[in-house]
Amino acid sequence: MSTTTAPQLHPDLQKFLAKKTHQLLIGGQWVDGLSGRTFDTFNPATGEVLGTVAEADSKDVDAAVAAARKALEGPWAKLSPAEREKVLHKAADLLEARAEAFAQLETLDNGKPIREAKNGDLPLAAGLLRYFGGWPTKIHGETTPVSVPYYPGSKFLHYTVREPVGVVGAIIPWNFPLLMAVERLAPALACGNAVILKPAEQTPLAALFLGELLLEAGVPPGVVNVLPGFGPTAGAAIAAHRGIDKVTFTGSTEVGREVVKASSGNMKRVSMELGGKSPNIVFADADLEAAAKGLFMGIFYNQGQCCSAGSRVFIERSKYPDMLAALAERAKTVRQGNGMDPKTHMGPLVSSEQRERVMSFIESGKKQGASLLAGGDAPAGPGYFVKPTVFGDVKDDMRISQEEIFGPVVSVMPFDDVSEVVSRANNTDYGLVAAVWTKDVKKAHLMASALKAGTVWINCYHFVDAAAPWGGVKASGYGREKGQYALENYTSLKSVWVDLN
Ligand code: NAI
Ligand code: MG
């Protein structure tokens, strides 16, 4: 593991981290949780406490809902769409100016390599604020040429209006703490909603640091409320709350099911961005060098903690032995260490629980007879590290081939023909993404059509953009975040009839 000393922390971040307790943001005020309870968040590279955070529970959710309602009826509704755009663009400017501090915080709280935080999370988050910052003046209804058969010769004006849904509850995970927060906030705010954001208990700090920034950008008090807390308390309270009109949830499919059930009390709208077990498929006619990079990055980016991780790799049989060996060799040379070291390529997992969970999958792979070609263990010492792990000769029915591991563990399998690989690739409960590597254009498009997934990448992997829709099919969820499609999530359509007769 690399041991180079970490760079100096940005002064803004030092100031933020010096807080004795990181409080909740409710109604524009920083407050303790009503229960007075706090919890610690850890630096996963060292296991040391990084900060102490006020813990929200259902009473704080009640307070946040009241604040959000008030904001919706007051200052937020009074801002014109053009003024809303300014606020979002200001937030983007501030985030760009503070990119260094935010990137360092992401690395400290989540463990991810600083170069990924800087080159990925930060520009993507600022890009989302800019992209959705352009929408408020462009969200509009339409006029509709209606016909009324039981009123011959009649004339009506019919038009639609896109209105905010109201109070949005956003429950997000720990793998991209800032990016997930912004991915929900930017479209929700663009559409004029108020938000109650619950970051994951493992990584609460980025959302709080962002809360400060949003107030500074001119988001009126109560429009964004940030409530760190635990799933069964704060999360469940948001899912069930009758004063919340919509919930956007990102996390495990298991918890997603609970959130859907809880949402039924007031029929709140829900969108679900859940897990995956995504196929990354290499045909023998592909640019094999590019494919090799894509296989590696597809699984090991963010320590494999991506909903879109390419965790099932299928390689056409003639190229299988070589490509498998190359992937394993590359995994063995990964520079793993503290993410604050700019030379680190892979950091620790987010928590000791996640490390245990991933290690139990590795054990099951060994027991069920897959061949372990790289990694397979967790280095001793501080930090929640797991070595990048490559399993070959995996069978479709093994646990490591069916269940989401959410760690640096890849299952590699050979295949013989197109129809076989399509049916095996689709043989999963999930359907978030899929990737295909081939130089044959026809095959690429046929595969894109046959694969059951929300996103298909052809000769690339892990590409995302604020303008491109994102979401899954099957147990990977429903609804689309990002792009203009996200506006559907955060608006409701009103139909207005005017009698002109
Ligand atoms: P999780 O699904 O429990 O947590 C995600 C979010 O949901 C967190 O904010 C959590 O506090 C909240 N939550 C938990 N229980 C809740 C409840 N009953 N009601 C409302 N909100 C609740 O995920 P966890 O336990 O952190 O990770 C377990 C596995 O889930 C991972 O190993 C991975 O397989 C999957 N996962 C998938 C993610 C994705 O991006 N698709 C992200 C995080 C986890
Ligand atoms: Mg959990």
Short mmCIF file of N, CA, C and O in Angstrom, two decimals, residues 68 81 275 326:
data_model
loop_
_atom_site.label_atom_id
_atom_site.label_comp_id
_atom_site.label_asym_id
_atom_site.label_seq_id
_atom_site.Cartn_x
_atom_site.Cartn_y
_atom_site.Cartn_z
N ALA A 68 -40.37 22.97 4.83
CA ALA A 68 -40.42 22.86 3.37
C ALA A 68 -41.76 23.37 2.84
O ALA A 68 -41.81 24.09 1.83
N PRO A 81 -38.87 31.83 -12.64
CA PRO A 81 -38.00 30.79 -13.21
C PRO A 81 -36.60 31.33 -13.50
O PRO A 81 -35.60 30.65 -13.23
N GLY A 275 -30.12 -1.53 -7.34
CA GLY A 275 -28.87 -2.24 -7.60
C GLY A 275 -28.73 -2.75 -9.03
O GLY A 275 -29.58 -2.50 -9.89
N ALA A 326 -5.09 -11.37 -18.41
CA ALA A 326 -4.67 -9.97 -18.42
C ALA A 326 -5.42 -9.16 -17.35
O ALA A 326 -4.82 -8.32 -16.66
#
